[in-house]
Short mmCIF file of C-alpha atoms in Angstrom, two decimals:
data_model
loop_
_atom_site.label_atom_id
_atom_site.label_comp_id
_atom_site.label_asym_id
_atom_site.label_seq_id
_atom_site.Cartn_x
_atom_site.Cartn_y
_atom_site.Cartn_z
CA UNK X 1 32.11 10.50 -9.23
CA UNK X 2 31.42 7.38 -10.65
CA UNK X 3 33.12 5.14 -7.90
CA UNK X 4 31.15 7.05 -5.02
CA UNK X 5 27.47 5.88 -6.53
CA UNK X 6 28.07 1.98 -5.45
CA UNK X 7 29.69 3.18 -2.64
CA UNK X 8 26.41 5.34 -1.17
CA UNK X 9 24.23 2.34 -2.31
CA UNK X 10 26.33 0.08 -0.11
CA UNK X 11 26.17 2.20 2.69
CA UNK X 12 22.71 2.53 1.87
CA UNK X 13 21.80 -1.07 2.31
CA UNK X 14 23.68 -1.52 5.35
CA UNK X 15 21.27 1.25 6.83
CA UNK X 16 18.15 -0.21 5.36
CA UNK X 17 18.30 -4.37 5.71
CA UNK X 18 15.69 -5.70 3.55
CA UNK X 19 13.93 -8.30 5.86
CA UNK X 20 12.86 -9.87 2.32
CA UNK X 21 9.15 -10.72 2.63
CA UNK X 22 6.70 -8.17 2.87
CA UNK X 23 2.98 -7.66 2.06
CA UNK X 24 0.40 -4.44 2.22
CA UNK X 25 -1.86 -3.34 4.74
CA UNK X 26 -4.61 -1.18 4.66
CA UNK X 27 -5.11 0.94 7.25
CA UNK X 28 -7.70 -0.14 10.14
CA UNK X 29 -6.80 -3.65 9.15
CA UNK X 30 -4.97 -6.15 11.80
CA UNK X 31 -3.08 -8.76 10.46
CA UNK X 32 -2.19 -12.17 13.23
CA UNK X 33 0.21 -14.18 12.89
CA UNK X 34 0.07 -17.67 14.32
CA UNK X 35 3.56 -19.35 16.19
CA UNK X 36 2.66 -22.54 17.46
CA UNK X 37 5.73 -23.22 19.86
CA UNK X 38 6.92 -25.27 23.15
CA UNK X 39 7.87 -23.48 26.29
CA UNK X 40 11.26 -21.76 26.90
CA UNK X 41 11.27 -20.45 23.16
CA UNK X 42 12.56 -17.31 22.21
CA UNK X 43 10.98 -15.43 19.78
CA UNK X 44 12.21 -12.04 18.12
CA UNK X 45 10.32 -10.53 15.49
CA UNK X 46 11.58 -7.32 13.08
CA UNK X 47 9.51 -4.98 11.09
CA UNK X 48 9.83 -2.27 8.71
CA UNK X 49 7.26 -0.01 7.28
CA UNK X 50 7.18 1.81 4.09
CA UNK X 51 4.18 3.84 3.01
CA UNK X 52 3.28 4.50 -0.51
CA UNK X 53 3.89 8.15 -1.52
CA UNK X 54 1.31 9.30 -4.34
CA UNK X 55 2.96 12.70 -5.48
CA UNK X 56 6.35 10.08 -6.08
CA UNK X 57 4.43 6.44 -6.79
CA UNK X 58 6.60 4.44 -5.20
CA UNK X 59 7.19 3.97 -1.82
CA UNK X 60 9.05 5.92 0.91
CA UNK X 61 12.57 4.89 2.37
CA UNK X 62 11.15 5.68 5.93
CA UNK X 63 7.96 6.63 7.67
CA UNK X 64 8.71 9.12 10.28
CA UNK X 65 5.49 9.66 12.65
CA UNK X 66 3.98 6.29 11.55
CA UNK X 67 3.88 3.63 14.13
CA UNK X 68 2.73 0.31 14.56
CA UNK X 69 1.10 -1.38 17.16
CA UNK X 70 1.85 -4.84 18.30
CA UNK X 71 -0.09 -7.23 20.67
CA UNK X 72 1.07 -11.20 21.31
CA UNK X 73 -1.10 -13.51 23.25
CA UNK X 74 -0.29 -16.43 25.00
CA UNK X 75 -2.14 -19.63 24.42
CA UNK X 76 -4.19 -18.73 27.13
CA UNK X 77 -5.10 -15.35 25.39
CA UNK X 78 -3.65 -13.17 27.88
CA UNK X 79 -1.89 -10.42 26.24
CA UNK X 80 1.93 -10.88 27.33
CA UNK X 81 3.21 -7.91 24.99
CA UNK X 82 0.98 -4.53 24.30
CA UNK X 83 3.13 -2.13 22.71
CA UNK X 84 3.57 0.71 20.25
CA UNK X 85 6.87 0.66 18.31
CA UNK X 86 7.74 3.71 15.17
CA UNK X 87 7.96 2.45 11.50
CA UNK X 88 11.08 -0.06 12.22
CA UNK X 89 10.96 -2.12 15.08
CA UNK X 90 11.84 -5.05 16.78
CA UNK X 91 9.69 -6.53 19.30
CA UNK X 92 10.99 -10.17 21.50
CA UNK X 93 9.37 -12.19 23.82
CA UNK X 94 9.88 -15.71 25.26
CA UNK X 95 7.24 -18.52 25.78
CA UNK X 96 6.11 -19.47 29.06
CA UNK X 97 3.16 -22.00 28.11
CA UNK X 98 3.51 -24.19 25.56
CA UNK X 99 0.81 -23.58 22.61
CA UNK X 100 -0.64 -21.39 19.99
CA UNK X 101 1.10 -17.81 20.70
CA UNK X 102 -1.08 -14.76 18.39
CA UNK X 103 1.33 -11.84 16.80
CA UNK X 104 -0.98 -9.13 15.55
CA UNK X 105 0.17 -5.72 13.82
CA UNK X 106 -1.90 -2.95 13.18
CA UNK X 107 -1.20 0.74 12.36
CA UNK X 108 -1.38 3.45 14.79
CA UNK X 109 -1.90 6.26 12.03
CA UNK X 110 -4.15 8.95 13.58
CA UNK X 111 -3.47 11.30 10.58
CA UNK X 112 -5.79 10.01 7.57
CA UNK X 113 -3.60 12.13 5.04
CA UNK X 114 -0.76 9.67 5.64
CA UNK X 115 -2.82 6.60 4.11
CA UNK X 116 -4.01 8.87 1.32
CA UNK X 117 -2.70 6.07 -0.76
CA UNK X 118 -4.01 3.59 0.80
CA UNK X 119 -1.15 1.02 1.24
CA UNK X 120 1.41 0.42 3.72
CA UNK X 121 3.57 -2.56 3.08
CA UNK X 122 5.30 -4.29 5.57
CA UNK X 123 8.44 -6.18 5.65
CA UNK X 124 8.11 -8.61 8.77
CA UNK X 125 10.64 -11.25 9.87
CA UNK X 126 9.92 -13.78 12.47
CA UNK X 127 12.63 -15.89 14.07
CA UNK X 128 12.04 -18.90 16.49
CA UNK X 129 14.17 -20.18 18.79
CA UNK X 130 17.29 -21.77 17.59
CA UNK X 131 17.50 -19.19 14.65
CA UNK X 132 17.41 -16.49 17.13
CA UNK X 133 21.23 -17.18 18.13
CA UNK X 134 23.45 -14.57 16.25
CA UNK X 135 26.61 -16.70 15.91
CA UNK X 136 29.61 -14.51 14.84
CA UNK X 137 27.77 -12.50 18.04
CA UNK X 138 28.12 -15.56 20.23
CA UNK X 139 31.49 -16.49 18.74
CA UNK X 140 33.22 -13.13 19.40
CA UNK X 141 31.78 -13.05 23.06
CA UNK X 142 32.86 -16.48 24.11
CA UNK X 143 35.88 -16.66 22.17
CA UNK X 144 35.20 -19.88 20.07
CA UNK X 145 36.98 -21.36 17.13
CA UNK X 146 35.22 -22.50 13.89
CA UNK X 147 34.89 -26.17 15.45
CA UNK X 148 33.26 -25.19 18.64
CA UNK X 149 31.02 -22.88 16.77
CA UNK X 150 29.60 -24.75 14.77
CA UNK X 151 29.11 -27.86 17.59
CA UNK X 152 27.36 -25.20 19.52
CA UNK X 153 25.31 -24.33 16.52
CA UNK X 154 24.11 -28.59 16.39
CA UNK X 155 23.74 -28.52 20.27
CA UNK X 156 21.08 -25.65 19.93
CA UNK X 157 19.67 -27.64 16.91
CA UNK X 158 19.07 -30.55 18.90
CA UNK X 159 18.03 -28.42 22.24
CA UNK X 160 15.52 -27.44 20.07
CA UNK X 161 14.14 -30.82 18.80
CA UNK X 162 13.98 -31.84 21.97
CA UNK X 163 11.79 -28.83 23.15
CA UNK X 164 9.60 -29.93 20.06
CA UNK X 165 9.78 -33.50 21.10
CA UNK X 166 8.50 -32.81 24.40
CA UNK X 167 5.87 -30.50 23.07
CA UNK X 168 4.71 -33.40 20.94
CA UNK X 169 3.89 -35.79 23.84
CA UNK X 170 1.88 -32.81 25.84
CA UNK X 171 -0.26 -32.24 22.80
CA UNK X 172 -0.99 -35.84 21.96
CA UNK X 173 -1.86 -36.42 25.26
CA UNK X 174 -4.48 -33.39 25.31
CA UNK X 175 -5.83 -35.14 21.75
CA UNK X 176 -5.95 -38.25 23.96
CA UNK X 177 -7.88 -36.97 26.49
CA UNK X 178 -10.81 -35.03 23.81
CA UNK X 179 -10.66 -38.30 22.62
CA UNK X 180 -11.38 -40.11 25.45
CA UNK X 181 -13.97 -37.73 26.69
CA UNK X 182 -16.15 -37.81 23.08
CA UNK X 183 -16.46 -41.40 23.70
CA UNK X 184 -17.40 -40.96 27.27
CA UNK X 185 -20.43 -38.50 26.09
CA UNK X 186 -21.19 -40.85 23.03
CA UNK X 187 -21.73 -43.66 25.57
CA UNK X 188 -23.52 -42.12 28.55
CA UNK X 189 -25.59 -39.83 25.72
CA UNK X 190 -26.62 -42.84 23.62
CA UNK X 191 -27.46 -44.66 27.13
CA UNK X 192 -29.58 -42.08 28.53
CA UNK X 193 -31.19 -41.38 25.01
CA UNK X 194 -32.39 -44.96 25.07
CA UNK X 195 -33.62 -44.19 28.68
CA UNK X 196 -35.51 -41.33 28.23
CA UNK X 197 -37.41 -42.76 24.93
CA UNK X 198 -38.36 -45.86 26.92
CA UNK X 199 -39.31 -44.35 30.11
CA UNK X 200 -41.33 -41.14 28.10
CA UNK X 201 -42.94 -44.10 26.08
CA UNK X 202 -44.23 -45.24 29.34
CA UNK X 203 -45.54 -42.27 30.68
CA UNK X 204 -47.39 -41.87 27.31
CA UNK X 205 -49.35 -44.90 27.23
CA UNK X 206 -50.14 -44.59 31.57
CA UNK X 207 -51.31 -41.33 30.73
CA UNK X 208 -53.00 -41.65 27.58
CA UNK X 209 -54.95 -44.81 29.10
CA UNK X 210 -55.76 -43.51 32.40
CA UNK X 211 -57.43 -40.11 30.12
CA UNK X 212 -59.47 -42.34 28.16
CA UNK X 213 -60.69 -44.00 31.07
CA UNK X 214 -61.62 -40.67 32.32
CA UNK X 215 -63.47 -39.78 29.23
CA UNK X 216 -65.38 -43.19 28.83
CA UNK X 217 -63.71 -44.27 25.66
CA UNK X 218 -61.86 -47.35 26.67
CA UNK R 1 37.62 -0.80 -10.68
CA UNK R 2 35.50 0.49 -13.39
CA UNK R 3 37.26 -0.89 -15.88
CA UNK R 4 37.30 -4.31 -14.70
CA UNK R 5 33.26 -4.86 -14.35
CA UNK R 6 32.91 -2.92 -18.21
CA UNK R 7 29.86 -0.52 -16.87
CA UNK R 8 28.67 0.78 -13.50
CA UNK R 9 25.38 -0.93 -14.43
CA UNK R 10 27.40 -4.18 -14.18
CA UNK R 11 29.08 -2.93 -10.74
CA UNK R 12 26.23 -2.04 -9.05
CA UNK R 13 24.06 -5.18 -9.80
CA UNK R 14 27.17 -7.41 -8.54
CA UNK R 15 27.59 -5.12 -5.47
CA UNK R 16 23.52 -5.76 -4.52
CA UNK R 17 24.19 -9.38 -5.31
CA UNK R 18 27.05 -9.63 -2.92
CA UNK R 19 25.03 -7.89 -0.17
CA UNK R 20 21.65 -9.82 -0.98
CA UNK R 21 23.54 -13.12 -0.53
CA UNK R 22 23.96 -12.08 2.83
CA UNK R 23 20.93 -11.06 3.85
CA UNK R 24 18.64 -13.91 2.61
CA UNK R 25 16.59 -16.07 4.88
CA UNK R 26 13.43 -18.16 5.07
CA UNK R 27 10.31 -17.14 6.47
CA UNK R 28 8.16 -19.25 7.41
CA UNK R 29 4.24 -17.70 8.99
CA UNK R 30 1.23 -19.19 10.06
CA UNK R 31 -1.63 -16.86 9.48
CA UNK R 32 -5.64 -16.80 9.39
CA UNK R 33 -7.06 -16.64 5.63
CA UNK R 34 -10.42 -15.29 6.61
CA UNK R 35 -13.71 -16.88 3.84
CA UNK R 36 -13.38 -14.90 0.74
CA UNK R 37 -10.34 -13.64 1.13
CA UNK R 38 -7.19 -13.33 -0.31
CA UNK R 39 -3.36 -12.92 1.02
CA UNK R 40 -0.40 -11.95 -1.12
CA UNK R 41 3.61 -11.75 0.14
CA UNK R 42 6.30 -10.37 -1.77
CA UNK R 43 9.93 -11.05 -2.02
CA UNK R 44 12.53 -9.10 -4.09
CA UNK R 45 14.59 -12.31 -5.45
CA UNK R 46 18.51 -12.14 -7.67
CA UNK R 47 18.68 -14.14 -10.39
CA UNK R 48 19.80 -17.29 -10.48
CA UNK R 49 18.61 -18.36 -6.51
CA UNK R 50 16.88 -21.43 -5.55
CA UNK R 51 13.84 -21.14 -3.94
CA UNK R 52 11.22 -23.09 -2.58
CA UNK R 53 7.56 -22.61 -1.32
CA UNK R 54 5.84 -24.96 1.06
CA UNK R 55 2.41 -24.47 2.40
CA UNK R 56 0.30 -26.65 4.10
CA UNK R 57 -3.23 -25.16 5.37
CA UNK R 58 -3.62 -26.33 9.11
CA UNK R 59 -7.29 -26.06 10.20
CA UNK R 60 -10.32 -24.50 8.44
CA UNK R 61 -13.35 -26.52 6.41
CA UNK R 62 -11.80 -29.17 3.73
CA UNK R 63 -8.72 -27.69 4.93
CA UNK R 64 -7.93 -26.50 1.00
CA UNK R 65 -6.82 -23.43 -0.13
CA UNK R 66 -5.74 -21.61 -3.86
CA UNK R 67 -2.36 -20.52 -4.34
CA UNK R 68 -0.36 -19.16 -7.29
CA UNK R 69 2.87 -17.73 -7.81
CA UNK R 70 3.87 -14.90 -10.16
CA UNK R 71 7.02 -13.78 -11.67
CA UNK R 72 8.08 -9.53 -11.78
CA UNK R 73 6.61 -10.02 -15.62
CA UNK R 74 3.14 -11.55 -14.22
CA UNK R 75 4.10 -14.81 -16.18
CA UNK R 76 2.69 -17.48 -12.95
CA UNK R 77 5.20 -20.07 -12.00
CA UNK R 78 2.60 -22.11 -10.14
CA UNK R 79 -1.43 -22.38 -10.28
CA UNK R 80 -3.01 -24.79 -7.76
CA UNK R 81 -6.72 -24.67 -6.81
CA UNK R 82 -7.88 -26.43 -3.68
CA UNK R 83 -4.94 -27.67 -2.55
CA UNK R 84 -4.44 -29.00 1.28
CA UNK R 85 -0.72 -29.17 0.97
CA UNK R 86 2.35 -28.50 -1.63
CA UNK R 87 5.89 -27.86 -2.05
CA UNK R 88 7.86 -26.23 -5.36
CA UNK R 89 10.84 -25.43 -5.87
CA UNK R 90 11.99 -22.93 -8.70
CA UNK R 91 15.02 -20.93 -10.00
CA UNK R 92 14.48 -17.11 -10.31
CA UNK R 93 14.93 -16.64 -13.88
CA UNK R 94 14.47 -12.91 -13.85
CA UNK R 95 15.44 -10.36 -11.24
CA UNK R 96 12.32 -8.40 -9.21
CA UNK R 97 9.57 -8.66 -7.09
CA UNK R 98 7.53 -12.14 -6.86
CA UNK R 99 4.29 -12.60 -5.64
CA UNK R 100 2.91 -15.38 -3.97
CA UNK R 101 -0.53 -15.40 -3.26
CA UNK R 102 -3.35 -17.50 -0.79
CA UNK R 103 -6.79 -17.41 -2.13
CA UNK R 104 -9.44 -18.34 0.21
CA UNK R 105 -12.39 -16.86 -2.44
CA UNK R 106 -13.98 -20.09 -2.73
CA UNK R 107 -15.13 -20.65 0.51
CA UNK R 108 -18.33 -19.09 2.07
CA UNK R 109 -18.08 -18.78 5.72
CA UNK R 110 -14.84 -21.29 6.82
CA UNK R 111 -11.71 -18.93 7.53
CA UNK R 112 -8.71 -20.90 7.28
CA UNK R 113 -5.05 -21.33 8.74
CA UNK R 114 -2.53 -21.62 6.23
CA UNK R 115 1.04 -22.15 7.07
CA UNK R 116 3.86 -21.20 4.23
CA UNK R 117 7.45 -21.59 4.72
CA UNK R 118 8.89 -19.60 1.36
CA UNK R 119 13.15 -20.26 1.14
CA UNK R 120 15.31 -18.18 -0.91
CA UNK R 121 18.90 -19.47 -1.70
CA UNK R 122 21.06 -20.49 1.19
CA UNK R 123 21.42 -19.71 4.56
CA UNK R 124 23.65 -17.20 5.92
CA UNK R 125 27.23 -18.88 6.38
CA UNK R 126 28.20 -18.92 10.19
CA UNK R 127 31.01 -16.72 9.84
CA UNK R 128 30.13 -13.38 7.49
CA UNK R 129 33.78 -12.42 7.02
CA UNK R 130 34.64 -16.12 5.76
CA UNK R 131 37.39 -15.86 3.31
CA UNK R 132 37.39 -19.73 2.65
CA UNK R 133 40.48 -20.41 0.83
CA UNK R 134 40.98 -23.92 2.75
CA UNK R 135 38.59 -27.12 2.10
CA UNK R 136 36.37 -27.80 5.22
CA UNK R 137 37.95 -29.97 7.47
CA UNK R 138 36.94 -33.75 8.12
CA UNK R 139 34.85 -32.39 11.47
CA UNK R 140 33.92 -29.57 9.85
CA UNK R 141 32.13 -31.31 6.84
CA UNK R 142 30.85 -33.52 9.20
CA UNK R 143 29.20 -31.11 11.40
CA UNK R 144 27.63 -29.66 8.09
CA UNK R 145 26.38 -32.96 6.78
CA UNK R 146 24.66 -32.91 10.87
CA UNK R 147 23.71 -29.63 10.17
CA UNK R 148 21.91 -30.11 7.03
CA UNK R 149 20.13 -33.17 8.86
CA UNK R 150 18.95 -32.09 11.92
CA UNK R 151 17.09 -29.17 9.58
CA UNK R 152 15.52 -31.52 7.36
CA UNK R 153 13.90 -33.37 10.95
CA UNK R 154 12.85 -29.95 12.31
CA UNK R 155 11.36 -29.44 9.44
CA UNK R 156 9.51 -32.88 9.43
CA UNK R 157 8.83 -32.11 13.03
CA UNK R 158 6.88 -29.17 11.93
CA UNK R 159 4.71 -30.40 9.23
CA UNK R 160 4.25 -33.42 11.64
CA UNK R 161 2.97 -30.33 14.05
CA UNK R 162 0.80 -29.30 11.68
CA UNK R 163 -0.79 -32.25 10.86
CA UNK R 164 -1.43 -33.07 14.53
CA UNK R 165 -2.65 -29.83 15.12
CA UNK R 166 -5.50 -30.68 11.99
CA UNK R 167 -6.59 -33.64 13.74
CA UNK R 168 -6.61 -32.16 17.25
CA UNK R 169 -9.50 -29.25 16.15
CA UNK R 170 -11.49 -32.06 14.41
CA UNK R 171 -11.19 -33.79 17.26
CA UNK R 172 -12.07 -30.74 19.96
CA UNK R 173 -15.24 -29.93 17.26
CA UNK R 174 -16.00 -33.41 17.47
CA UNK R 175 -16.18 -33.57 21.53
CA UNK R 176 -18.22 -30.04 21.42
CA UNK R 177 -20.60 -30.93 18.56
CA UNK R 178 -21.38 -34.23 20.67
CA UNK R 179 -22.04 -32.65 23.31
CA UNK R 180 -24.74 -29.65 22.35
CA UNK R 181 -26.22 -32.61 20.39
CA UNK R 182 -26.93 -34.81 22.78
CA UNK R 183 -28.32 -32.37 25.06
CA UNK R 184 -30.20 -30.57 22.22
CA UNK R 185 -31.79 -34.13 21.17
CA UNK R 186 -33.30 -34.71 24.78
CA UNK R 187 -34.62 -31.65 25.30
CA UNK R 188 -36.08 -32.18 21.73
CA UNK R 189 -37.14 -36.07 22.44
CA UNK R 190 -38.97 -34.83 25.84
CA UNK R 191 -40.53 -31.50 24.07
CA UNK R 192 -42.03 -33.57 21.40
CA UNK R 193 -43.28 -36.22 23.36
CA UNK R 194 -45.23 -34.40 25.79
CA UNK R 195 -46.37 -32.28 23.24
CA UNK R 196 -47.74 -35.46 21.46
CA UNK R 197 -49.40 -36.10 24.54
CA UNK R 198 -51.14 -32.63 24.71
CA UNK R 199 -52.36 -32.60 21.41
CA UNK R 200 -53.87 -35.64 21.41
CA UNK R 201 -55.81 -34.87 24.25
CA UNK R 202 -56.87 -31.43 22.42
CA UNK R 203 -58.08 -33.69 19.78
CA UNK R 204 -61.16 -35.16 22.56
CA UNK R 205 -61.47 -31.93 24.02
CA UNK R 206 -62.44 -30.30 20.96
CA UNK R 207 -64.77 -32.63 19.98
CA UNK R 208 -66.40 -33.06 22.91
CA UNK R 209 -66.93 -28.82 22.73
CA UNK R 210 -68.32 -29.42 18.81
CA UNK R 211 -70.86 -31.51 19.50
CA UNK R 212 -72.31 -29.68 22.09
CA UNK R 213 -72.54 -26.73 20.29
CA UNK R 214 -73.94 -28.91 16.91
CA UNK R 215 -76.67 -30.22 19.76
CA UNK R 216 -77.97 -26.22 20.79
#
């Protein structure tokens, strides 16, 4: 009797990973999450819901009937993903553009007694590129020994750098170019200002004078 | 079995620590901390695990930002106020939930982006079912050593990232703000200089009006 508790708590666990970080939501509220990556880059994202159960005060293994809702937008902000998963799920997507990508979450609950307590929390995990590879997956399928694995492991380490480098030199070069352009305005503004002060000047004095001489006062 | 871990209490907490240690990982988010507001994560942490919390906010007014970090007791670990960027590292004394919060309650009307990258022991070993009863082998320890570099320059990479990306909105806020100005100054320059112009002529015509009427 006393052997078989650990043993449904293992099996337990294995059914219910902890993703380890998690936070509370409330229940109209959208929470974004901001992945600022180069192009090419996988992304796959897990989440698990539990909601808070008053009659119990703690919170429930599993939701069933609660969803959430999850949107990503590309740098551009064109929605690339729009879709409704249930209280676990795992949503992936690869980058196209390099930039600012936008994850948001937000509940789907239509019945109000569900949030009676108010509080969802979510577990979320968010893996980018290289740290998407499973490698006992990618060992098993392609046969590799310890060595190889973990060469393949650096290669993907470095792949990744590289992505990062290359992202680097297309964002400084979009700095460069605000840059460059805020100096143009400064100059043709501060050109133009000087311009407009001298030639208005001008026109006040002309027409001031010739409206005096008009009214027989000069 | 029993016998050898003294209590089930004893067997159960070393069974969850076995499984823990292979399910930890960092995470690492960038999200928006909108003006007085404030954004907590939790983590159930073992005893005994290094961890470390790194935040750095990214864009967002004087690009500063409160955090603190609690315990399971309450007791907090780490109190900063206004801080653009930090890193601690701590050992989890006591078993349970800590709480790491962002305050932004300070600020009026500037939402912030605040990146945190929160690691809890090590990462998972490449091969779950490792039953290392060998030493690593010369390549081996060398492609860890690699291993263990290469993260520490992605992870320079990415405050580097960050840090670019700070300098890049001031500098797009700079090139917008220039421009509205500039226009908004002439329009203002020619408004108040023909205005000038009319009301100084109202000035004659008025008087010319008064002293006709002072004459009937």
């Amino acid at each position: 009797m006393m052997l078989s508790a650990p043993a449904v708590i293992f099996t337990l666990t294995l059914i219910y990973p902890s993703y380890g970080l998690y936070f509370h939501i409330g229940e109209t509220e959208k929470k974004c999450f901001i992945e600022e990556i180069p192009d090419e880059t996988m992304v796959i994202g897990k989440y698990r819901t539990q909601l808070w159960d008053k009659q119990t005060s703690s919170f429930l293994r599993s939701t069933p009937g609660l969803g959430m809702h999850v949107e990503i937008k590309d740098p551009d902000t064109k929605i690339i993903l729009s879709r409704q998963y249930g209280s676990d799920g795992r949503f992936t997507f690869t980058s196209h553009t390099p930039g600012e990508h936008q994850i948001c979450l937000h509940s789907n609950s239509t019945k109000m007694a569900l949030f009676a307590g108010g509080k969802l929390r979510v577990h979320l995990d968010i893996q980018v590129g290289e740290h998407t590879n499973n490698y006992p997956e990618i060992a098993a399928k392609d046969k590799l020994t310890e060595l190889q694995l973990r060469v393949r492991q650096l290669l993907d380490q470095v792949e990744q750098i590289q992505k990062e480098q290359n992202y680097q030199r297309y964002r400084e070069e979009r700095f460069r170019m605000t840059s460059e352009s805020t100096n143009q305005r400064v100059l043709w503004w501060s050109i133009a200002q000087t311009l407009i002060l001298i030639i208005t000047g001008i026109w006040q004095m002309k027409h001031l004078k010739s409206f005096f001489e008009a009214k027989k006062l000069v | 079995v029993f016998r050898m871990y003294g209590s089930p209490r004893v067997l159960l907490q070393v069974l969850w620590a076995q499984l823990l240690c292979g399910w930890v990982l960092g995470s690492e988010l960038t999200f928006e901390l909108p003006d007085n507001a404030k954004q907590c994560f939790y983590e159930d942490i073992i005893i005994g695990t290094k961890c470390t919390l790194e935040f750095q906010v990214v864009t967002g007014g004087h690009y500063d930002v409160d955090c603190r970090l609690e315990d399971p007791d309450g007791t907090t670990l780490y109190k900063e106020m206004k801080k653009q960027y930090d890193s601690f590292t701590f050992t989890a004394a006591k078993n349970g939930t800590y709480k790491f919060c962002f305050s932004n309650e300070f600020s009026t009307f500037t939402h912030k982006t605040v990146y945190f990258d929160f690691q809890v022991g090590d990462d998972p070993p490449l091969f779950p079912n490792e039953n290392r009863v060998t030493a690593l082998t010369q390549m081996e320890s060398a492609c860890v050593s690699i291993h263990e570099a290469l993260k520490s320059v992605i992870d320079y990479q990415t405050h580097f990232r960050l840090r670019e990306a700070q300098g890049r909105s001031r500098a797009e806020d700079l090139n917008t703000r220039v421009a509205f100005w500039s226009i908004g100054e002439a329009i203002i320059l020619l408004v108040v200089s023909i205005s000038q112009v009319v009301l100084l002529r109202s000035f004659f015509s008025d008087k010319k009006t008064t002293t006709t009427r002072v004459g009937s």
